[in-house]
JSON list of C-alpha atoms in Angstrom, two decimals:
[
{"chain": "V", "resi": 26, "resn": "LYS", "atom": "CA", "xyz": [154.24, 11.71, -8.55]},
{"chain": "V", "resi": 27, "resn": "ALA", "atom": "CA", "xyz": [153.70, 15.44, -8.30]},
{"chain": "V", "resi": 28, "resn": "GLY", "atom": "CA", "xyz": [153.04, 16.90, -4.88]},
{"chain": "V", "resi": 29, "resn": "VAL", "atom": "CA", "xyz": [150.39, 19.36, -3.79]},
{"chain": "V", "resi": 30, "resn": "THR", "atom": "CA", "xyz": [150.56, 22.41, -6.04]},
{"chain": "V", "resi": 31, "resn": "GLN", "atom": "CA", "xyz": [149.38, 25.83, -4.97]},
{"chain": "V", "resi": 32, "resn": "THR", "atom": "CA", "xyz": [149.06, 28.95, -7.09]},
{"chain": "V", "resi": 33, "resn": "PRO", "atom": "CA", "xyz": [149.88, 31.73, -6.96]},
{"chain": "V", "resi": 34, "resn": "ARG", "atom": "CA", "xyz": [152.84, 31.57, -4.60]},
{"chain": "V", "resi": 35, "resn": "TYR", "atom": "CA", "xyz": [152.84, 35.26, -3.79]},
{"chain": "V", "resi": 36, "resn": "LEU", "atom": "CA", "xyz": [150.29, 37.97, -4.22]},
{"chain": "V", "resi": 37, "resn": "ILE", "atom": "CA", "xyz": [149.54, 41.46, -2.97]},
{"chain": "V", "resi": 38, "resn": "LYS", "atom": "CA", "xyz": [145.99, 42.73, -2.73]},
{"chain": "V", "resi": 39, "resn": "THR", "atom": "CA", "xyz": [144.34, 45.91, -1.51]},
{"chain": "V", "resi": 40, "resn": "ARG", "atom": "CA", "xyz": [141.86, 46.06, 1.35]},
{"chain": "V", "resi": 41, "resn": "GLY", "atom": "CA", "xyz": [138.34, 45.44, 0.14]},
{"chain": "V", "resi": 42, "resn": "GLN", "atom": "CA", "xyz": [139.39, 43.34, -2.82]},
{"chain": "V", "resi": 43, "resn": "GLN", "atom": "CA", "xyz": [138.84, 39.63, -3.11]},
{"chain": "V", "resi": 44, "resn": "VAL", "atom": "CA", "xyz": [141.30, 36.86, -3.84]},
{"chain": "V", "resi": 45, "resn": "THR", "atom": "CA", "xyz": [141.10, 33.33, -5.17]},
{"chain": "V", "resi": 46, "resn": "LEU", "atom": "CA", "xyz": [143.77, 30.74, -4.39]},
{"chain": "V", "resi": 47, "resn": "SER", "atom": "CA", "xyz": [144.09, 27.45, -6.18]},
{"chain": "V", "resi": 48, "resn": "CYS", "atom": "CA", "xyz": [145.22, 24.02, -5.06]},
{"chain": "V", "resi": 49, "resn": "SER", "atom": "CA", "xyz": [145.85, 20.87, -7.06]},
{"chain": "V", "resi": 50, "resn": "PRO", "atom": "CA", "xyz": [146.07, 17.80, -4.82]},
{"chain": "V", "resi": 51, "resn": "ILE", "atom": "CA", "xyz": [148.27, 14.79, -5.29]},
{"chain": "V", "resi": 52, "resn": "SER", "atom": "CA", "xyz": [146.88, 12.60, -8.04]},
{"chain": "V", "resi": 53, "resn": "GLY", "atom": "CA", "xyz": [144.26, 10.24, -6.63]},
{"chain": "V", "resi": 54, "resn": "HIS", "atom": "CA", "xyz": [143.70, 12.24, -3.47]},
{"chain": "V", "resi": 55, "resn": "ARG", "atom": "CA", "xyz": [140.12, 13.28, -2.89]},
{"chain": "V", "resi": 56, "resn": "SER", "atom": "CA", "xyz": [140.43, 15.32, 0.29]},
{"chain": "V", "resi": 57, "resn": "VAL", "atom": "CA", "xyz": [141.65, 18.90, 0.17]},
{"chain": "V", "resi": 58, "resn": "SER", "atom": "CA", "xyz": [141.89, 21.03, 3.28]},
{"chain": "V", "resi": 59, "resn": "TRP", "atom": "CA", "xyz": [142.97, 24.63, 3.75]},
{"chain": "V", "resi": 60, "resn": "TYR", "atom": "CA", "xyz": [144.85, 26.37, 6.55]},
{"chain": "V", "resi": 61, "resn": "GLN", "atom": "CA", "xyz": [145.85, 29.88, 7.48]},
{"chain": "V", "resi": 62, "resn": "GLN", "atom": "CA", "xyz": [149.20, 30.51, 9.13]},
{"chain": "V", "resi": 63, "resn": "THR", "atom": "CA", "xyz": [149.99, 33.77, 10.89]},
{"chain": "V", "resi": 64, "resn": "PRO", "atom": "CA", "xyz": [152.65, 34.63, 13.47]},
{"chain": "V", "resi": 65, "resn": "GLY", "atom": "CA", "xyz": [150.01, 35.44, 16.05]},
{"chain": "V", "resi": 66, "resn": "GLN", "atom": "CA", "xyz": [147.53, 32.60, 15.60]},
{"chain": "V", "resi": 67, "resn": "GLY", "atom": "CA", "xyz": [149.74, 29.86, 14.21]},
{"chain": "V", "resi": 68, "resn": "LEU", "atom": "CA", "xyz": [148.28, 27.25, 11.91]},
{"chain": "V", "resi": 69, "resn": "GLN", "atom": "CA", "xyz": [144.51, 27.25, 11.81]},
{"chain": "V", "resi": 70, "resn": "PHE", "atom": "CA", "xyz": [142.12, 24.96, 9.96]},
{"chain": "V", "resi": 71, "resn": "LEU", "atom": "CA", "xyz": [139.88, 26.73, 7.45]},
{"chain": "V", "resi": 72, "resn": "PHE", "atom": "CA", "xyz": [137.86, 23.95, 5.81]},
{"chain": "V", "resi": 73, "resn": "GLU", "atom": "CA", "xyz": [137.99, 20.51, 4.26]},
{"chain": "V", "resi": 74, "resn": "TYR", "atom": "CA", "xyz": [136.49, 19.31, 1.01]},
{"chain": "V", "resi": 75, "resn": "PHE", "atom": "CA", "xyz": [136.01, 15.69, 0.06]},
{"chain": "V", "resi": 76, "resn": "SER", "atom": "CA", "xyz": [134.32, 14.57, -3.14]},
{"chain": "V", "resi": 77, "resn": "GLU", "atom": "CA", "xyz": [133.21, 18.14, -3.85]},
{"chain": "V", "resi": 78, "resn": "THR", "atom": "CA", "xyz": [131.47, 18.47, -0.47]},
{"chain": "V", "resi": 79, "resn": "GLN", "atom": "CA", "xyz": [132.58, 20.67, 2.40]},
{"chain": "V", "resi": 80, "resn": "ARG", "atom": "CA", "xyz": [132.91, 18.37, 5.38]},
{"chain": "V", "resi": 81, "resn": "ASN", "atom": "CA", "xyz": [133.99, 20.76, 8.05]},
{"chain": "V", "resi": 82, "resn": "LYS", "atom": "CA", "xyz": [134.77, 24.40, 8.57]},
{"chain": "V", "resi": 83, "resn": "GLY", "atom": "CA", "xyz": [136.97, 26.20, 11.03]},
{"chain": "V", "resi": 84, "resn": "ASN", "atom": "CA", "xyz": [136.15, 29.30, 13.01]},
{"chain": "V", "resi": 85, "resn": "PHE", "atom": "CA", "xyz": [136.47, 31.87, 10.24]},
{"chain": "V", "resi": 86, "resn": "PRO", "atom": "CA", "xyz": [134.00, 34.47, 8.98]},
{"chain": "V", "resi": 87, "resn": "GLY", "atom": "CA", "xyz": [131.84, 33.85, 5.95]},
{"chain": "V", "resi": 88, "resn": "ARG", "atom": "CA", "xyz": [134.22, 35.94, 3.84]},
{"chain": "V", "resi": 89, "resn": "PHE", "atom": "CA", "xyz": [136.29, 32.77, 3.61]},
{"chain": "V", "resi": 90, "resn": "SER", "atom": "CA", "xyz": [134.82, 30.23, 1.25]},
{"chain": "V", "resi": 91, "resn": "GLY", "atom": "CA", "xyz": [135.94, 27.40, -0.92]},
{"chain": "V", "resi": 92, "resn": "ARG", "atom": "CA", "xyz": [134.93, 24.81, -3.40]},
{"chain": "V", "resi": 93, "resn": "GLN", "atom": "CA", "xyz": [136.17, 21.59, -4.90]},
{"chain": "V", "resi": 94, "resn": "PHE", "atom": "CA", "xyz": [135.82, 20.47, -8.48]},
{"chain": "V", "resi": 95, "resn": "SER", "atom": "CA", "xyz": [135.15, 17.01, -9.85]},
{"chain": "V", "resi": 96, "resn": "ASN", "atom": "CA", "xyz": [138.88, 16.53, -10.53]},
{"chain": "V", "resi": 97, "resn": "SER", "atom": "CA", "xyz": [139.52, 17.23, -6.79]},
{"chain": "V", "resi": 98, "resn": "ARG", "atom": "CA", "xyz": [141.21, 20.56, -7.51]},
{"chain": "V", "resi": 99, "resn": "SER", "atom": "CA", "xyz": [140.12, 23.17, -5.00]},
{"chain": "V", "resi": 100, "resn": "GLU", "atom": "CA", "xyz": [139.90, 26.92, -4.74]},
{"chain": "V", "resi": 101, "resn": "MET", "atom": "CA", "xyz": [139.48, 29.14, -1.75]},
{"chain": "V", "resi": 102, "resn": "ASN", "atom": "CA", "xyz": [138.16, 32.65, -1.93]},
{"chain": "V", "resi": 103, "resn": "VAL", "atom": "CA", "xyz": [138.45, 35.51, 0.51]},
{"chain": "V", "resi": 104, "resn": "SER", "atom": "CA", "xyz": [136.18, 38.46, -0.13]},
{"chain": "V", "resi": 105, "resn": "THR", "atom": "CA", "xyz": [136.40, 41.99, 1.22]},
{"chain": "V", "resi": 106, "resn": "LEU", "atom": "CA", "xyz": [140.00, 41.55, 2.26]},
{"chain": "V", "resi": 107, "resn": "GLU", "atom": "CA", "xyz": [141.19, 42.97, 5.56]},
{"chain": "V", "resi": 108, "resn": "LEU", "atom": "CA", "xyz": [144.75, 43.71, 6.65]},
{"chain": "V", "resi": 109, "resn": "GLY", "atom": "CA", "xyz": [144.50, 40.82, 9.11]},
{"chain": "V", "resi": 110, "resn": "ASP", "atom": "CA", "xyz": [144.00, 38.37, 6.26]},
{"chain": "V", "resi": 111, "resn": "SER", "atom": "CA", "xyz": [147.67, 38.72, 5.40]},
{"chain": "V", "resi": 112, "resn": "ALA", "atom": "CA", "xyz": [149.02, 35.23, 5.94]},
{"chain": "V", "resi": 113, "resn": "LEU", "atom": "CA", "xyz": [150.46, 32.11, 4.44]},
{"chain": "V", "resi": 114, "resn": "TYR", "atom": "CA", "xyz": [147.60, 29.98, 3.13]},
{"chain": "V", "resi": 115, "resn": "LEU", "atom": "CA", "xyz": [148.37, 26.29, 2.98]},
{"chain": "V", "resi": 116, "resn": "CYS", "atom": "CA", "xyz": [146.55, 23.56, 1.16]},
{"chain": "V", "resi": 117, "resn": "ALA", "atom": "CA", "xyz": [146.81, 19.89, 2.05]},
{"chain": "V", "resi": 118, "resn": "SER", "atom": "CA", "xyz": [145.63, 16.72, 0.39]},
{"chain": "V", "resi": 119, "resn": "SER", "atom": "CA", "xyz": [145.06, 13.17, 1.51]},
{"chain": "V", "resi": 120, "resn": "ALA", "atom": "CA", "xyz": [143.66, 10.03, -0.05]},
{"chain": "V", "resi": 121, "resn": "GLY", "atom": "CA", "xyz": [140.74, 9.86, 2.35]},
{"chain": "V", "resi": 122, "resn": "PRO", "atom": "CA", "xyz": [138.95, 12.34, 4.58]},
{"chain": "V", "resi": 123, "resn": "LEU", "atom": "CA", "xyz": [140.93, 13.98, 7.37]},
{"chain": "V", "resi": 124, "resn": "ASN", "atom": "CA", "xyz": [139.56, 11.60, 9.99]},
{"chain": "V", "resi": 125, "resn": "SER", "atom": "CA", "xyz": [140.37, 8.48, 7.97]},
{"chain": "V", "resi": 126, "resn": "GLY", "atom": "CA", "xyz": [143.91, 8.24, 9.26]},
{"chain": "V", "resi": 127, "resn": "ASN", "atom": "CA", "xyz": [145.73, 8.89, 6.00]},
{"chain": "V", "resi": 128, "resn": "THR", "atom": "CA", "xyz": [148.92, 10.86, 5.71]},
{"chain": "V", "resi": 129, "resn": "ILE", "atom": "CA", "xyz": [148.21, 14.51, 4.98]},
{"chain": "V", "resi": 130, "resn": "TYR", "atom": "CA", "xyz": [150.53, 16.27, 2.54]},
{"chain": "V", "resi": 131, "resn": "PHE", "atom": "CA", "xyz": [150.96, 20.00, 2.23]},
{"chain": "V", "resi": 132, "resn": "GLY", "atom": "CA", "xyz": [151.77, 22.34, -0.59]},
{"chain": "V", "resi": 133, "resn": "GLU", "atom": "CA", "xyz": [154.26, 25.21, -0.51]},
{"chain": "V", "resi": 134, "resn": "GLY", "atom": "CA", "xyz": [151.56, 27.72, 0.31]},
{"chain": "V", "resi": 135, "resn": "SER", "atom": "CA", "xyz": [150.36, 31.03, -1.06]},
{"chain": "V", "resi": 136, "resn": "TRP", "atom": "CA", "xyz": [151.69, 34.16, 0.58]},
{"chain": "V", "resi": 137, "resn": "LEU", "atom": "CA", "xyz": [148.98, 36.81, 0.68]},
{"chain": "V", "resi": 138, "resn": "THR", "atom": "CA", "xyz": [149.78, 40.38, 1.63]},
{"chain": "V", "resi": 139, "resn": "VAL", "atom": "CA", "xyz": [146.89, 42.80, 2.05]},
{"chain": "V", "resi": 140, "resn": "VAL", "atom": "CA", "xyz": [147.82, 46.49, 1.90]},
{"chain": "A", "resi": 696, "resn": "SER", "atom": "CA", "xyz": [142.27, 27.26, 19.58]},
{"chain": "A", "resi": 697, "resn": "GLN", "atom": "CA", "xyz": [145.16, 24.92, 19.09]},
{"chain": "A", "resi": 698, "resn": "GLN", "atom": "CA", "xyz": [144.56, 21.34, 20.11]},
{"chain": "A", "resi": 699, "resn": "GLY", "atom": "CA", "xyz": [148.16, 20.74, 21.02]},
{"chain": "A", "resi": 700, "resn": "GLU", "atom": "CA", "xyz": [151.02, 22.41, 22.68]},
{"chain": "A", "resi": 701, "resn": "GLU", "atom": "CA", "xyz": [154.67, 21.85, 22.07]},
{"chain": "A", "resi": 702, "resn": "ASP", "atom": "CA", "xyz": [157.72, 22.39, 24.13]},
{"chain": "A", "resi": 703, "resn": "PRO", "atom": "CA", "xyz": [160.19, 23.76, 24.08]},
{"chain": "A", "resi": 704, "resn": "GLN", "atom": "CA", "xyz": [159.12, 26.71, 21.98]},
{"chain": "A", "resi": 705, "resn": "ALA", "atom": "CA", "xyz": [162.70, 27.13, 20.86]},
{"chain": "A", "resi": 706, "resn": "LEU", "atom": "CA", "xyz": [165.70, 24.82, 20.96]},
{"chain": "A", "resi": 707, "resn": "SER", "atom": "CA", "xyz": [169.27, 25.69, 20.07]},
{"chain": "A", "resi": 708, "resn": "ILE", "atom": "CA", "xyz": [171.89, 22.94, 19.76]},
{"chain": "A", "resi": 709, "resn": "GLN", "atom": "CA", "xyz": [175.20, 22.16, 18.09]},
{"chain": "A", "resi": 710, "resn": "GLU", "atom": "CA", "xyz": [175.58, 19.90, 15.07]},
{"chain": "A", "resi": 711, "resn": "GLY", "atom": "CA", "xyz": [175.87, 16.29, 16.10]},
{"chain": "A", "resi": 712, "resn": "GLU", "atom": "CA", "xyz": [173.73, 16.67, 19.21]},
{"chain": "A", "resi": 713, "resn": "ASN", "atom": "CA", "xyz": [170.28, 15.16, 19.59]},
{"chain": "A", "resi": 714, "resn": "ALA", "atom": "CA", "xyz": [167.14, 17.28, 19.63]},
{"chain": "A", "resi": 715, "resn": "THR", "atom": "CA", "xyz": [163.96, 16.29, 21.44]},
{"chain": "A", "resi": 716, "resn": "MET", "atom": "CA", "xyz": [160.66, 18.05, 20.99]},
{"chain": "A", "resi": 717, "resn": "ASN", "atom": "CA", "xyz": [157.47, 17.28, 22.87]},
{"chain": "A", "resi": 718, "resn": "CYS", "atom": "CA", "xyz": [153.85, 17.66, 21.93]},
{"chain": "A", "resi": 719, "resn": "SER", "atom": "CA", "xyz": [150.73, 17.37, 24.05]},
{"chain": "A", "resi": 720, "resn": "TYR", "atom": "CA", "xyz": [147.17, 17.21, 22.84]},
{"chain": "A", "resi": 721, "resn": "LYS", "atom": "CA", "xyz": [143.78, 17.36, 24.47]},
{"chain": "A", "resi": 722, "resn": "THR", "atom": "CA", "xyz": [141.41, 14.85, 22.90]},
{"chain": "A", "resi": 723, "resn": "SER", "atom": "CA", "xyz": [141.43, 11.26, 21.73]},
{"chain": "A", "resi": 724, "resn": "ILE", "atom": "CA", "xyz": [143.05, 10.84, 18.33]},
{"chain": "A", "resi": 725, "resn": "ASN", "atom": "CA", "xyz": [143.33, 8.43, 15.42]},
{"chain": "A", "resi": 726, "resn": "ASN", "atom": "CA", "xyz": [146.91, 9.36, 14.72]},
{"chain": "A", "resi": 727, "resn": "LEU", "atom": "CA", "xyz": [149.47, 12.09, 15.20]},
{"chain": "A", "resi": 728, "resn": "GLN", "atom": "CA", "xyz": [151.64, 13.51, 12.46]},
{"chain": "A", "resi": 729, "resn": "TRP", "atom": "CA", "xyz": [154.86, 15.48, 12.66]},
{"chain": "A", "resi": 730, "resn": "TYR", "atom": "CA", "xyz": [155.84, 18.12, 10.14]},
{"chain": "A", "resi": 731, "resn": "ARG", "atom": "CA", "xyz": [158.85, 20.30, 9.43]},
{"chain": "A", "resi": 732, "resn": "GLN", "atom": "CA", "xyz": [158.61, 23.81, 8.05]},
{"chain": "A", "resi": 733, "resn": "ASN", "atom": "CA", "xyz": [161.53, 25.78, 6.73]},
{"chain": "A", "resi": 734, "resn": "SER", "atom": "CA", "xyz": [161.14, 29.52, 6.93]},
{"chain": "A", "resi": 735, "resn": "GLY", "atom": "CA", "xyz": [158.40, 30.73, 4.61]},
{"chain": "A", "resi": 736, "resn": "ARG", "atom": "CA", "xyz": [157.84, 27.34, 3.05]},
{"chain": "A", "resi": 737, "resn": "GLY", "atom": "CA", "xyz": [155.16, 24.66, 3.21]},
{"chain": "A", "resi": 738, "resn": "LEU", "atom": "CA", "xyz": [154.97, 21.79, 5.65]},
{"chain": "A", "resi": 739, "resn": "VAL", "atom": "CA", "xyz": [156.98, 18.67, 4.97]},
{"chain": "A", "resi": 740, "resn": "HIS", "atom": "CA", "xyz": [155.53, 15.47, 6.36]},
{"chain": "A", "resi": 741, "resn": "LEU", "atom": "CA", "xyz": [157.94, 13.58, 8.61]},
{"chain": "A", "resi": 742, "resn": "ILE", "atom": "CA", "xyz": [156.14, 10.74, 10.36]},
{"chain": "A", "resi": 743, "resn": "LEU", "atom": "CA", "xyz": [152.61, 9.52, 11.06]},
{"chain": "A", "resi": 744, "resn": "ILE", "atom": "CA", "xyz": [152.13, 7.45, 14.21]},
{"chain": "A", "resi": 745, "resn": "ARG", "atom": "CA", "xyz": [148.82, 5.72, 14.85]},
{"chain": "A", "resi": 746, "resn": "SER", "atom": "CA", "xyz": [147.09, 5.63, 18.22]},
{"chain": "A", "resi": 747, "resn": "ASN", "atom": "CA", "xyz": [147.86, 1.91, 18.63]},
{"chain": "A", "resi": 748, "resn": "GLU", "atom": "CA", "xyz": [151.60, 2.46, 18.03]},
{"chain": "A", "resi": 749, "resn": "ARG", "atom": "CA", "xyz": [154.04, 3.47, 20.75]},
{"chain": "A", "resi": 750, "resn": "GLU", "atom": "CA", "xyz": [157.16, 4.18, 18.74]},
{"chain": "A", "resi": 751, "resn": "LYS", "atom": "CA", "xyz": [158.14, 4.73, 15.13]},
{"chain": "A", "resi": 752, "resn": "HIS", "atom": "CA", "xyz": [161.44, 5.35, 13.37]},
{"chain": "A", "resi": 753, "resn": "SER", "atom": "CA", "xyz": [162.38, 6.97, 10.11]},
{"chain": "A", "resi": 754, "resn": "GLY", "atom": "CA", "xyz": [166.06, 7.49, 9.43]},
{"chain": "A", "resi": 755, "resn": "ARG", "atom": "CA", "xyz": [167.37, 9.82, 12.14]},
{"chain": "A", "resi": 756, "resn": "LEU", "atom": "CA", "xyz": [163.87, 10.46, 13.46]},
{"chain": "A", "resi": 757, "resn": "ARG", "atom": "CA", "xyz": [162.23, 8.64, 16.33]},
{"chain": "A", "resi": 758, "resn": "VAL", "atom": "CA", "xyz": [158.68, 9.40, 17.41]},
{"chain": "A", "resi": 759, "resn": "THR", "atom": "CA", "xyz": [156.95, 8.10, 20.51]},
{"chain": "A", "resi": 760, "resn": "LEU", "atom": "CA", "xyz": [153.30, 8.31, 21.43]},
{"chain": "A", "resi": 761, "resn": "ASP", "atom": "CA", "xyz": [151.78, 7.96, 24.89]},
{"chain": "A", "resi": 762, "resn": "THR", "atom": "CA", "xyz": [148.03, 8.05, 24.54]},
{"chain": "A", "resi": 763, "resn": "SER", "atom": "CA", "xyz": [147.50, 7.77, 28.30]},
{"chain": "A", "resi": 764, "resn": "LYS", "atom": "CA", "xyz": [149.37, 11.03, 28.77]},
{"chain": "A", "resi": 765, "resn": "LYS", "atom": "CA", "xyz": [148.17, 12.48, 25.47]},
{"chain": "A", "resi": 766, "resn": "SER", "atom": "CA", "xyz": [151.70, 13.30, 24.47]},
{"chain": "A", "resi": 767, "resn": "SER", "atom": "CA", "xyz": [154.23, 12.59, 21.77]},
{"chain": "A", "resi": 768, "resn": "SER", "atom": "CA", "xyz": [157.91, 13.29, 21.31]},
{"chain": "A", "resi": 769, "resn": "LEU", "atom": "CA", "xyz": [160.10, 13.72, 18.26]},
{"chain": "A", "resi": 770, "resn": "LEU", "atom": "CA", "xyz": [163.77, 12.90, 18.58]},
{"chain": "A", "resi": 771, "resn": "ILE", "atom": "CA", "xyz": [166.23, 13.93, 15.89]},
{"chain": "A", "resi": 772, "resn": "THR", "atom": "CA", "xyz": [169.55, 12.19, 16.35]},
{"chain": "A", "resi": 773, "resn": "ALA", "atom": "CA", "xyz": [172.93, 13.47, 15.15]},
{"chain": "A", "resi": 774, "resn": "SER", "atom": "CA", "xyz": [171.42, 16.77, 14.10]},
{"chain": "A", "resi": 775, "resn": "ARG", "atom": "CA", "xyz": [172.68, 18.75, 11.11]},
{"chain": "A", "resi": 776, "resn": "ALA", "atom": "CA", "xyz": [172.53, 22.43, 10.26]},
{"chain": "A", "resi": 777, "resn": "ALA", "atom": "CA", "xyz": [169.98, 21.49, 7.57]},
{"chain": "A", "resi": 778, "resn": "ASP", "atom": "CA", "xyz": [167.61, 20.35, 10.34]},
{"chain": "A", "resi": 779, "resn": "THR", "atom": "CA", "xyz": [167.14, 23.99, 11.33]},
{"chain": "A", "resi": 780, "resn": "ALA", "atom": "CA", "xyz": [163.40, 24.55, 10.95]},
{"chain": "A", "resi": 781, "resn": "SER", "atom": "CA", "xyz": [160.13, 24.72, 12.85]},
{"chain": "A", "resi": 782, "resn": "TYR", "atom": "CA", "xyz": [158.58, 21.42, 13.85]},
{"chain": "A", "resi": 783, "resn": "PHE", "atom": "CA", "xyz": [154.87, 20.89, 14.38]},
{"chain": "A", "resi": 784, "resn": "CYS", "atom": "CA", "xyz": [152.73, 18.07, 15.61]},
{"chain": "A", "resi": 785, "resn": "ALA", "atom": "CA", "xyz": [149.22, 17.75, 14.23]},
{"chain": "A", "resi": 786, "resn": "THR", "atom": "CA", "xyz": [146.24, 15.67, 15.20]},
{"chain": "A", "resi": 787, "resn": "VAL", "atom": "CA", "xyz": [142.76, 15.01, 13.89]},
{"chain": "A", "resi": 788, "resn": "PHE", "atom": "CA", "xyz": [140.12, 14.84, 16.55]},
{"chain": "A", "resi": 789, "resn": "ALA", "atom": "CA", "xyz": [138.58, 11.38, 16.57]},
{"chain": "A", "resi": 790, "resn": "GLY", "atom": "CA", "xyz": [135.05, 10.62, 17.52]},
{"chain": "A", "resi": 791, "resn": "GLY", "atom": "CA", "xyz": [131.95, 12.70, 18.04]},
{"chain": "A", "resi": 792, "resn": "THR", "atom": "CA", "xyz": [129.85, 14.03, 15.22]},
{"chain": "A", "resi": 793, "resn": "SER", "atom": "CA", "xyz": [132.60, 16.19, 13.79]},
{"chain": "A", "resi": 794, "resn": "TYR", "atom": "CA", "xyz": [134.20, 15.11, 10.55]},
{"chain": "A", "resi": 795, "resn": "GLY", "atom": "CA", "xyz": [137.47, 16.15, 12.03]},
{"chain": "A", "resi": 796, "resn": "LYS", "atom": "CA", "xyz": [139.81, 19.08, 11.81]},
{"chain": "A", "resi": 797, "resn": "LEU", "atom": "CA", "xyz": [143.55, 18.88, 11.61]},
{"chain": "A", "resi": 798, "resn": "THR", "atom": "CA", "xyz": [144.86, 20.94, 14.50]},
{"chain": "A", "resi": 799, "resn": "PHE", "atom": "CA", "xyz": [148.42, 21.94, 15.21]},
{"chain": "A", "resi": 800, "resn": "GLY", "atom": "CA", "xyz": [150.66, 22.64, 18.14]},
{"chain": "A", "resi": 801, "resn": "GLN", "atom": "CA", "xyz": [152.43, 25.99, 18.37]},
{"chain": "A", "resi": 802, "resn": "GLY", "atom": "CA", "xyz": [155.60, 24.43, 17.06]},
{"chain": "A", "resi": 803, "resn": "THR", "atom": "CA", "xyz": [159.20, 24.19, 18.18]},
{"chain": "A", "resi": 804, "resn": "ILE", "atom": "CA", "xyz": [161.81, 26.34, 16.46]},
{"chain": "A", "resi": 805, "resn": "LEU", "atom": "CA", "xyz": [164.98, 24.27, 16.18]},
{"chain": "A", "resi": 806, "resn": "THR", "atom": "CA", "xyz": [168.29, 25.94, 15.44]},
{"chain": "A", "resi": 807, "resn": "VAL", "atom": "CA", "xyz": [171.29, 23.71, 14.77]},
{"chain": "A", "resi": 808, "resn": "HIS", "atom": "CA", "xyz": [174.62, 25.54, 14.83]},
{"chain": "A", "resi": 809, "resn": "PRO", "atom": "CA", "xyz": [177.40, 24.23, 12.58]}
]
């Protein structure tokens, strides 16, 4: 069974640009959540999608958005990139929603560098 | 802000020794999960322990949970150099009107010297 797959693994963008990251969950999993990891702030929750609906959102500006498709694949978008958006972005999937008590599995992450 | 805190922040031991990491959290939980992260990589799931469980084992890993103290510990026995990584605990807030967010401790950086 394939794990959580994130693409691209590495990317470099310029300030002001936008970026789209993709996540394919484990087959059969309907919850996808996204996280930002930086040395200063650690691992922070961005948002969760379940059955194409955003269930919860972390404390991030509106430049961070996401969506989930009918096949449970998810994308997150960051618009008007800032230097501080440079981070490892992690996607996770689980069979049920985050608060259902299921094991939550993570992908390898997408390294974003904003220059 | 992070829901949990872990200590120690860094731990350096020799191969063969045991490593114990602690995690504290602030709110009631459904379960607590431990993860390992090698430098620059994703999170690898280690163990999930439910709020009605007190102890769980998986190979060389032993996790305990004390809901009265809102704390958990991860013990790695007979450590190996390959165990060198950062270890995080994570919880989902249970209850209230929130759908829940997975929140992490700051992590413990474990270094195992050969």
